[in-house]
């Protein structure tokens, strides 16, 4: 149970933190390679899945910050090392057990403080806005990260369609909880259904993505088929999978993680290397797929997961130690 008390969680040692210089050099190389039309563009070209699932192409996003210049994590790692507690608490459980999830037919209810509440069918959502490819860093609160080429569009597109009322200040996301499809629901680790929330301005930010695919194909079940949220500047658990309801509300909603351990998982959950989790440091992270053990490279965790230029102003004047 990775997010719950776990003795012996490996604390990053200072020697494992990638020297800033090495890190910057790597970035420069990637940027140069991108300009040369290789490297990152090569990486974009490589962002095709193995073709096991239906194709879902997306045009490269023009949203600021949407294309991280780092090598995407291998498709095999993205789809086999997962947190999706509805399918078990081991990283390997979802890939093994999520075959029972039926991502079609699927609908999403969008209601609450909106002028046009209604239920959207998945096929309608797939056509609601042009699909974009977004290469985001995903930083799990446990201390690891990946770089994932998602396919989807800004959640703002959907929220605008339902016309939020003046009372709407937060958005609550509810995900599927069906015992027939999800073996993990037998466990009481969380209060099901899995619920998460954002402030309305966070939800409306262009980087906040409603994702339907990754690596140019529809989402594998273990990654939250048929649609999930991706909020790249927050810890991974804010990015709720297999969403069935989006409700606009006046009061700050209570997320499942906050409910389970409020002193550890606050409402904001912004990636912040200066605010440690009560039981471990958040200063650095391990990139999945990179060498582990003796030669482990630890990367410094970036403020707002590297999206500070895009989202920092959302938190101007907010005490980020208090609102963790
Ligand atoms: N419904 C649901 N969504 C969820 C989770 C979950 O257990 N259930 N786990 C979260 C956590 S802790 C992380 S790190 C990310 C992992 O997403 P990925 O498996 O696509 O990398 O999904 C998040 N979304
Ligand atoms: Mo996570």
PDB file of N, CA, C and O in Angstrom, residues 218-280:
ATOM      1  N   UNK A 218      -5.968   4.708 -27.652  1.00  0.00           N
ATOM      2  CA  UNK A 218      -6.909   4.903 -26.545  1.00  0.00           C
ATOM      3  C   UNK A 218      -6.249   4.431 -25.245  1.00  0.00           C
ATOM      4  O   UNK A 218      -5.324   3.614 -25.263  1.00  0.00           O
ATOM      5  N   UNK A 219      -6.708   4.950 -24.118  1.00  0.00           N
ATOM      6  CA  UNK A 219      -6.110   4.608 -22.827  1.00  0.00           C
ATOM      7  C   UNK A 219      -6.221   3.112 -22.548  1.00  0.00           C
ATOM      8  O   UNK A 219      -7.313   2.540 -22.665  1.00  0.00           O
ATOM      9  N   UNK A 220      -5.132   2.496 -22.143  1.00  0.00           N
ATOM     10  CA  UNK A 220      -5.251   1.134 -21.610  1.00  0.00           C
ATOM     11  C   UNK A 220      -6.093   1.211 -20.327  1.00  0.00           C
ATOM     12  O   UNK A 220      -6.070   2.221 -19.625  1.00  0.00           O
ATOM     13  N   UNK A 221      -6.824   0.146 -20.004  1.00  0.00           N
ATOM     14  CA  UNK A 221      -7.679   0.174 -18.817  1.00  0.00           C
ATOM     15  C   UNK A 221      -6.915   0.589 -17.566  1.00  0.00           C
ATOM     16  O   UNK A 221      -7.409   1.380 -16.753  1.00  0.00           O
ATOM     17  N   UNK A 222      -5.704   0.071 -17.403  1.00  0.00           N
ATOM     18  CA  UNK A 222      -4.939   0.346 -16.178  1.00  0.00           C
ATOM     19  C   UNK A 222      -4.542   1.813 -16.044  1.00  0.00           C
ATOM     20  O   UNK A 222      -4.188   2.256 -14.957  1.00  0.00           O
ATOM     21  N   UNK A 223      -4.609   2.568 -17.133  1.00  0.00           N
ATOM     22  CA  UNK A 223      -4.287   3.990 -17.061  1.00  0.00           C
ATOM     23  C   UNK A 223      -5.529   4.877 -16.959  1.00  0.00           C
ATOM     24  O   UNK A 223      -5.428   6.106 -17.040  1.00  0.00           O
ATOM     25  N   UNK A 224      -6.702   4.239 -16.788  1.00  0.00           N
ATOM     26  CA  UNK A 224      -7.898   5.044 -16.515  1.00  0.00           C
ATOM     27  C   UNK A 224      -8.883   5.160 -17.646  1.00  0.00           C
ATOM     28  O   UNK A 224      -9.569   6.169 -17.772  1.00  0.00           O
ATOM     29  N   UNK A 225      -8.975   4.119 -18.480  1.00  0.00           N
ATOM     30  CA  UNK A 225      -9.925   4.122 -19.591  1.00  0.00           C
ATOM     31  C   UNK A 225     -11.350   4.317 -19.062  1.00  0.00           C
ATOM     32  O   UNK A 225     -11.643   3.911 -17.944  1.00  0.00           O
ATOM     33  N   UNK A 226     -12.245   4.926 -19.865  1.00  0.00           N
ATOM     34  CA  UNK A 226     -11.947   5.511 -21.179  1.00  0.00           C
ATOM     35  C   UNK A 226     -11.522   6.979 -21.096  1.00  0.00           C
ATOM     36  O   UNK A 226     -11.103   7.529 -22.106  1.00  0.00           O
ATOM     37  N   UNK A 227     -11.639   7.600 -19.912  1.00  0.00           N
ATOM     38  CA  UNK A 227     -11.171   8.979 -19.787  1.00  0.00           C
ATOM     39  C   UNK A 227     -10.752   9.274 -18.359  1.00  0.00           C
ATOM     40  O   UNK A 227     -11.342   8.757 -17.411  1.00  0.00           O
ATOM     41  N   UNK A 228      -9.708  10.080 -18.230  1.00  0.00           N
ATOM     42  CA  UNK A 228      -9.193  10.435 -16.911  1.00  0.00           C
ATOM     43  C   UNK A 228      -8.666  11.851 -16.953  1.00  0.00           C
ATOM     44  O   UNK A 228      -8.455  12.430 -18.005  1.00  0.00           O
ATOM     45  N   UNK A 229      -8.481  12.371 -15.753  1.00  0.00           N
ATOM     46  CA  UNK A 229      -7.963  13.708 -15.597  1.00  0.00           C
ATOM     47  C   UNK A 229      -6.433  13.637 -15.570  1.00  0.00           C
ATOM     48  O   UNK A 229      -5.875  12.638 -15.118  1.00  0.00           O
ATOM     49  N   UNK A 230      -5.758  14.687 -16.057  1.00  0.00           N
ATOM     50  CA  UNK A 230      -4.312  14.797 -15.846  1.00  0.00           C
ATOM     51  C   UNK A 230      -4.001  16.251 -15.473  1.00  0.00           C
ATOM     52  O   UNK A 230      -4.231  17.167 -16.263  1.00  0.00           O
ATOM     53  N   UNK A 231      -3.549  16.436 -14.238  1.00  0.00           N
ATOM     54  CA  UNK A 231      -3.203  17.774 -13.737  1.00  0.00           C
ATOM     55  C   UNK A 231      -1.695  17.748 -13.464  1.00  0.00           C
ATOM     56  O   UNK A 231      -1.261  17.323 -12.395  1.00  0.00           O
ATOM     57  N   UNK A 232      -0.876  18.189 -14.433  1.00  0.00           N
ATOM     58  CA  UNK A 232       0.553  17.877 -14.388  1.00  0.00           C
ATOM     59  C   UNK A 232       1.340  18.535 -13.264  1.00  0.00           C
ATOM     60  O   UNK A 232       2.407  18.051 -12.928  1.00  0.00           O
ATOM     61  N   UNK A 233       0.853  19.623 -12.672  1.00  0.00           N
ATOM     62  CA  UNK A 233       1.620  20.287 -11.612  1.00  0.00           C
ATOM     63  C   UNK A 233       1.253  19.782 -10.209  1.00  0.00           C
ATOM     64  O   UNK A 233       1.784  20.252  -9.219  1.00  0.00           O
ATOM     65  N   UNK A 234       0.357  18.819 -10.138  1.00  0.00           N
ATOM     66  CA  UNK A 234      -0.051  18.254  -8.847  1.00  0.00           C
ATOM     67  C   UNK A 234       0.399  16.797  -8.752  1.00  0.00           C
ATOM     68  O   UNK A 234       0.625  16.151  -9.773  1.00  0.00           O
ATOM     69  N   UNK A 235       0.497  16.287  -7.522  1.00  0.00           N
ATOM     70  CA  UNK A 235       0.851  14.881  -7.343  1.00  0.00           C
ATOM     71  C   UNK A 235      -0.157  14.015  -8.096  1.00  0.00           C
ATOM     72  O   UNK A 235      -1.342  14.363  -8.222  1.00  0.00           O
ATOM     73  N   UNK A 236       0.346  12.882  -8.584  1.00  0.00           N
ATOM     74  CA  UNK A 236      -0.430  12.022  -9.480  1.00  0.00           C
ATOM     75  C   UNK A 236      -1.817  11.646  -9.005  1.00  0.00           C
ATOM     76  O   UNK A 236      -2.719  11.467  -9.810  1.00  0.00           O
ATOM     77  N   UNK A 237      -2.002  11.556  -7.688  1.00  0.00           N
ATOM     78  CA  UNK A 237      -3.314  11.081  -7.203  1.00  0.00           C
ATOM     79  C   UNK A 237      -4.455  12.044  -7.495  1.00  0.00           C
ATOM     80  O   UNK A 237      -5.617  11.655  -7.442  1.00  0.00           O
ATOM     81  N   UNK A 238      -4.117  13.329  -7.830  1.00  0.00           N
ATOM     82  CA  UNK A 238      -5.189  14.262  -8.206  1.00  0.00           C
ATOM     83  C   UNK A 238      -5.782  13.909  -9.575  1.00  0.00           C
ATOM     84  O   UNK A 238      -6.869  14.354  -9.916  1.00  0.00           O
ATOM     85  N   UNK A 239      -5.006  13.155 -10.363  1.00  0.00           N
ATOM     86  CA  UNK A 239      -5.417  12.843 -11.740  1.00  0.00           C
ATOM     87  C   UNK A 239      -6.303  11.600 -11.769  1.00  0.00           C
ATOM     88  O   UNK A 239      -5.863  10.495 -12.102  1.00  0.00           O
ATOM     89  N   UNK A 240      -7.572  11.801 -11.424  1.00  0.00           N
ATOM     90  CA  UNK A 240      -8.526  10.698 -11.261  1.00  0.00           C
ATOM     91  C   UNK A 240      -8.772   9.936 -12.563  1.00  0.00           C
ATOM     92  O   UNK A 240      -8.932  10.529 -13.632  1.00  0.00           O
ATOM     93  N   UNK A 241      -8.812   8.621 -12.424  1.00  0.00           N
ATOM     94  CA  UNK A 241      -9.012   7.726 -13.571  1.00  0.00           C
ATOM     95  C   UNK A 241     -10.459   7.275 -13.712  1.00  0.00           C
ATOM     96  O   UNK A 241     -11.178   7.164 -12.722  1.00  0.00           O
ATOM     97  N   UNK A 242     -10.851   6.952 -14.925  1.00  0.00           N
ATOM     98  CA  UNK A 242     -12.164   6.354 -15.218  1.00  0.00           C
ATOM     99  C   UNK A 242     -13.299   7.163 -14.580  1.00  0.00           C
ATOM    100  O   UNK A 242     -14.083   6.658 -13.771  1.00  0.00           O
ATOM    101  N   UNK A 243     -13.372   8.421 -15.000  1.00  0.00           N
ATOM    102  CA  UNK A 243     -14.330   9.384 -14.430  1.00  0.00           C
ATOM    103  C   UNK A 243     -15.754   9.146 -14.933  1.00  0.00           C
ATOM    104  O   UNK A 243     -15.972   8.921 -16.126  1.00  0.00           O
ATOM    105  N   UNK A 244     -16.717   9.202 -14.006  1.00  0.00           N
ATOM    106  CA  UNK A 244     -18.126   9.055 -14.397  1.00  0.00           C
ATOM    107  C   UNK A 244     -18.957  10.300 -14.079  1.00  0.00           C
ATOM    108  O   UNK A 244     -20.056  10.462 -14.598  1.00  0.00           O
ATOM    109  N   UNK A 245     -18.414  11.168 -13.226  1.00  0.00           N
ATOM    110  CA  UNK A 245     -19.182  12.356 -12.894  1.00  0.00           C
ATOM    111  C   UNK A 245     -18.276  13.549 -12.615  1.00  0.00           C
ATOM    112  O   UNK A 245     -17.252  13.414 -11.931  1.00  0.00           O
ATOM    113  N   UNK A 246     -18.680  14.703 -13.140  1.00  0.00           N
ATOM    114  CA  UNK A 246     -17.954  15.951 -12.907  1.00  0.00           C
ATOM    115  C   UNK A 246     -18.986  16.942 -12.387  1.00  0.00           C
ATOM    116  O   UNK A 246     -19.951  17.266 -13.088  1.00  0.00           O
ATOM    117  N   UNK A 247     -18.803  17.357 -11.153  1.00  0.00           N
ATOM    118  CA  UNK A 247     -19.827  18.184 -10.522  1.00  0.00           C
ATOM    119  C   UNK A 247     -19.223  19.520 -10.103  1.00  0.00           C
ATOM    120  O   UNK A 247     -18.187  19.558  -9.414  1.00  0.00           O
ATOM    121  N   UNK A 248     -19.834  20.603 -10.525  1.00  0.00           N
ATOM    122  CA  UNK A 248     -19.369  21.926 -10.116  1.00  0.00           C
ATOM    123  C   UNK A 248     -20.073  22.295  -8.817  1.00  0.00           C
ATOM    124  O   UNK A 248     -21.293  22.105  -8.693  1.00  0.00           O
ATOM    125  N   UNK A 249     -19.304  22.758  -7.859  1.00  0.00           N
ATOM    126  CA  UNK A 249     -19.849  22.989  -6.522  1.00  0.00           C
ATOM    127  C   UNK A 249     -19.364  24.306  -5.942  1.00  0.00           C
ATOM    128  O   UNK A 249     -18.406  24.913  -6.432  1.00  0.00           O
ATOM    129  N   UNK A 250     -20.049  24.726  -4.881  1.00  0.00           N
ATOM    130  CA  UNK A 250     -19.729  25.987  -4.236  1.00  0.00           C
ATOM    131  C   UNK A 250     -18.642  25.803  -3.176  1.00  0.00           C
ATOM    132  O   UNK A 250     -17.767  26.630  -3.006  1.00  0.00           O
ATOM    133  N   UNK A 251     -18.734  24.669  -2.454  1.00  0.00           N
ATOM    134  CA  UNK A 251     -17.794  24.428  -1.347  1.00  0.00           C
ATOM    135  C   UNK A 251     -16.687  23.461  -1.754  1.00  0.00           C
ATOM    136  O   UNK A 251     -16.903  22.571  -2.574  1.00  0.00           O
ATOM    137  N   UNK A 252     -15.542  23.628  -1.138  1.00  0.00           N
ATOM    138  CA  UNK A 252     -14.394  22.761  -1.426  1.00  0.00           C
ATOM    139  C   UNK A 252     -14.742  21.303  -1.153  1.00  0.00           C
ATOM    140  O   UNK A 252     -15.086  20.946  -0.037  1.00  0.00           O
ATOM    141  N   UNK A 253     -14.663  20.446  -2.192  1.00  0.00           N
ATOM    142  CA  UNK A 253     -15.030  19.043  -1.986  1.00  0.00           C
ATOM    143  C   UNK A 253     -13.957  18.283  -1.205  1.00  0.00           C
ATOM    144  O   UNK A 253     -12.797  18.689  -1.185  1.00  0.00           O
ATOM    145  N   UNK A 254     -14.354  17.196  -0.573  1.00  0.00           N
ATOM    146  CA  UNK A 254     -13.426  16.358   0.189  1.00  0.00           C
ATOM    147  C   UNK A 254     -12.965  15.213  -0.721  1.00  0.00           C
ATOM    148  O   UNK A 254     -13.775  14.429  -1.195  1.00  0.00           O
ATOM    149  N   UNK A 255     -11.664  15.126  -0.960  1.00  0.00           N
ATOM    150  CA  UNK A 255     -11.170  14.052  -1.815  1.00  0.00           C
ATOM    151  C   UNK A 255     -10.983  12.783  -0.986  1.00  0.00           C
ATOM    152  O   UNK A 255     -10.869  12.836   0.239  1.00  0.00           O
ATOM    153  N   UNK A 256     -10.945  11.645  -1.664  1.00  0.00           N
ATOM    154  CA  UNK A 256     -10.789  10.372  -0.957  1.00  0.00           C
ATOM    155  C   UNK A 256      -9.478  10.320  -0.184  1.00  0.00           C
ATOM    156  O   UNK A 256      -9.427   9.778   0.922  1.00  0.00           O
ATOM    157  N   UNK A 257      -8.411  10.883  -0.758  1.00  0.00           N
ATOM    158  CA  UNK A 257      -7.119  10.854  -0.081  1.00  0.00           C
ATOM    159  C   UNK A 257      -7.092  11.754   1.139  1.00  0.00           C
ATOM    160  O   UNK A 257      -6.521  11.407   2.166  1.00  0.00           O
ATOM    161  N   UNK A 258      -7.721  12.917   1.004  1.00  0.00           N
ATOM    162  CA  UNK A 258      -7.799  13.845   2.127  1.00  0.00           C
ATOM    163  C   UNK A 258      -8.602  13.206   3.258  1.00  0.00           C
ATOM    164  O   UNK A 258      -8.242  13.305   4.428  1.00  0.00           O
ATOM    165  N   UNK A 259      -9.661  12.541   2.880  1.00  0.00           N
ATOM    166  CA  UNK A 259     -10.504  11.859   3.855  1.00  0.00           C
ATOM    167  C   UNK A 259      -9.717  10.759   4.576  1.00  0.00           C
ATOM    168  O   UNK A 259      -9.817  10.596   5.786  1.00  0.00           O
ATOM    169  N   UNK A 260      -8.879  10.020   3.825  1.00  0.00           N
ATOM    170  CA  UNK A 260      -8.127   8.894   4.404  1.00  0.00           C
ATOM    171  C   UNK A 260      -7.002   9.378   5.318  1.00  0.00           C
ATOM    172  O   UNK A 260      -6.751   8.775   6.360  1.00  0.00           O
ATOM    173  N   UNK A 261      -6.303  10.445   4.930  1.00  0.00           N
ATOM    174  CA  UNK A 261      -5.143  10.909   5.704  1.00  0.00           C
ATOM    175  C   UNK A 261      -4.943  12.411   5.486  1.00  0.00           C
ATOM    176  O   UNK A 261      -4.071  12.827   4.736  1.00  0.00           O
ATOM    177  N   UNK A 262      -5.788  13.219   6.154  1.00  0.00           N
ATOM    178  CA  UNK A 262      -5.778  14.680   5.889  1.00  0.00           C
ATOM    179  C   UNK A 262      -4.451  15.358   6.199  1.00  0.00           C
ATOM    180  O   UNK A 262      -4.103  16.341   5.557  1.00  0.00           O
ATOM    181  N   UNK A 263      -3.695  14.819   7.158  1.00  0.00           N
ATOM    182  CA  UNK A 263      -2.423  15.465   7.501  1.00  0.00           C
ATOM    183  C   UNK A 263      -1.343  15.156   6.472  1.00  0.00           C
ATOM    184  O   UNK A 263      -0.294  15.784   6.449  1.00  0.00           O
ATOM    185  N   UNK A 264      -1.609  14.216   5.573  1.00  0.00           N
ATOM    186  CA  UNK A 264      -0.622  13.824   4.562  1.00  0.00           C
ATOM    187  C   UNK A 264      -0.997  14.279   3.156  1.00  0.00           C
ATOM    188  O   UNK A 264      -0.129  14.587   2.353  1.00  0.00           O
ATOM    189  N   UNK A 265      -2.282  14.297   2.850  1.00  0.00           N
ATOM    190  CA  UNK A 265      -2.727  14.621   1.503  1.00  0.00           C
ATOM    191  C   UNK A 265      -3.736  15.759   1.546  1.00  0.00           C
ATOM    192  O   UNK A 265      -4.926  15.542   1.768  1.00  0.00           O
ATOM    193  N   UNK A 266      -3.231  16.963   1.343  1.00  0.00           N
ATOM    194  CA  UNK A 266      -4.099  18.135   1.402  1.00  0.00           C
ATOM    195  C   UNK A 266      -4.906  18.294   0.126  1.00  0.00           C
ATOM    196  O   UNK A 266      -4.715  17.561  -0.842  1.00  0.00           O
ATOM    197  N   UNK A 267      -5.782  19.276   0.127  1.00  0.00           N
ATOM    198  CA  UNK A 267      -6.621  19.507  -1.048  1.00  0.00           C
ATOM    199  C   UNK A 267      -5.781  19.935  -2.243  1.00  0.00           C
ATOM    200  O   UNK A 267      -6.005  19.497  -3.360  1.00  0.00           O
ATOM    201  N   UNK A 268      -4.780  20.789  -2.006  1.00  0.00           N
ATOM    202  CA  UNK A 268      -4.011  21.330  -3.140  1.00  0.00           C
ATOM    203  C   UNK A 268      -3.101  20.299  -3.764  1.00  0.00           C
ATOM    204  O   UNK A 268      -3.107  20.111  -4.974  1.00  0.00           O
ATOM    205  N   UNK A 269      -2.280  19.638  -2.935  1.00  0.00           N
ATOM    206  CA  UNK A 269      -1.386  18.594  -3.455  1.00  0.00           C
ATOM    207  C   UNK A 269      -0.518  19.061  -4.618  1.00  0.00           C
ATOM    208  O   UNK A 269      -0.252  18.293  -5.554  1.00  0.00           O
ATOM    209  N   UNK A 270      -0.107  20.317  -4.583  1.00  0.00           N
ATOM    210  CA  UNK A 270       0.816  20.797  -5.615  1.00  0.00           C
ATOM    211  C   UNK A 270       2.184  20.175  -5.378  1.00  0.00           C
ATOM    212  O   UNK A 270       2.636  20.064  -4.245  1.00  0.00           O
ATOM    213  N   UNK A 271       2.841  19.787  -6.459  1.00  0.00           N
ATOM    214  CA  UNK A 271       4.194  19.246  -6.321  1.00  0.00           C
ATOM    215  C   UNK A 271       5.081  20.360  -5.764  1.00  0.00           C
ATOM    216  O   UNK A 271       5.135  21.461  -6.314  1.00  0.00           O
ATOM    217  N   UNK A 272       5.740  20.071  -4.619  1.00  0.00           N
ATOM    218  CA  UNK A 272       6.519  21.101  -3.946  1.00  0.00           C
ATOM    219  C   UNK A 272       7.707  20.469  -3.222  1.00  0.00           C
ATOM    220  O   UNK A 272       7.538  19.850  -2.181  1.00  0.00           O
ATOM    221  N   UNK A 273       8.917  20.638  -3.812  1.00  0.00           N
ATOM    222  CA  UNK A 273      10.097  19.995  -3.205  1.00  0.00           C
ATOM    223  C   UNK A 273      10.437  20.552  -1.830  1.00  0.00           C
ATOM    224  O   UNK A 273      11.202  19.936  -1.090  1.00  0.00           O
ATOM    225  N   UNK A 274       9.852  21.711  -1.482  1.00  0.00           N
ATOM    226  CA  UNK A 274      10.155  22.323  -0.186  1.00  0.00           C
ATOM    227  C   UNK A 274       9.220  21.856   0.923  1.00  0.00           C
ATOM    228  O   UNK A 274       9.471  22.118   2.093  1.00  0.00           O
ATOM    229  N   UNK A 275       8.144  21.213   0.563  1.00  0.00           N
ATOM    230  CA  UNK A 275       7.221  20.730   1.600  1.00  0.00           C
ATOM    231  C   UNK A 275       7.251  19.203   1.573  1.00  0.00           C
ATOM    232  O   UNK A 275       6.709  18.568   0.671  1.00  0.00           O
ATOM    233  N   UNK A 276       7.924  18.624   2.563  1.00  0.00           N
ATOM    234  CA  UNK A 276       8.033  17.179   2.619  1.00  0.00           C
ATOM    235  C   UNK A 276       6.714  16.542   3.035  1.00  0.00           C
ATOM    236  O   UNK A 276       5.905  17.149   3.731  1.00  0.00           O
ATOM    237  N   UNK A 277       6.515  15.328   2.563  1.00  0.00           N
ATOM    238  CA  UNK A 277       5.440  14.509   3.085  1.00  0.00           C
ATOM    239  C   UNK A 277       5.832  14.223   4.539  1.00  0.00           C
ATOM    240  O   UNK A 277       7.027  14.131   4.844  1.00  0.00           O
ATOM    241  N   UNK A 278       4.883  14.091   5.463  1.00  0.00           N
ATOM    242  CA  UNK A 278       5.268  13.869   6.862  1.00  0.00           C
ATOM    243  C   UNK A 278       6.196  12.670   7.064  1.00  0.00           C
ATOM    244  O   UNK A 278       6.940  12.622   8.036  1.00  0.00           O
ATOM    245  N   UNK A 279       6.169  11.701   6.148  1.00  0.00           N
ATOM    246  CA  UNK A 279       6.982  10.505   6.342  1.00  0.00           C
ATOM    247  C   UNK A 279       8.155  10.365   5.384  1.00  0.00           C
ATOM    248  O   UNK A 279       8.898   9.403   5.461  1.00  0.00           O
ATOM    249  N   UNK A 280       8.312  11.290   4.433  1.00  0.00           N
ATOM    250  CA  UNK A 280       9.470  11.212   3.535  1.00  0.00           C
ATOM    251  C   UNK A 280       9.685  12.553   2.831  1.00  0.00           C
ATOM    252  O   UNK A 280       8.807  13.398   2.788  1.00  0.00           O
TER     253      UNK A 280
END
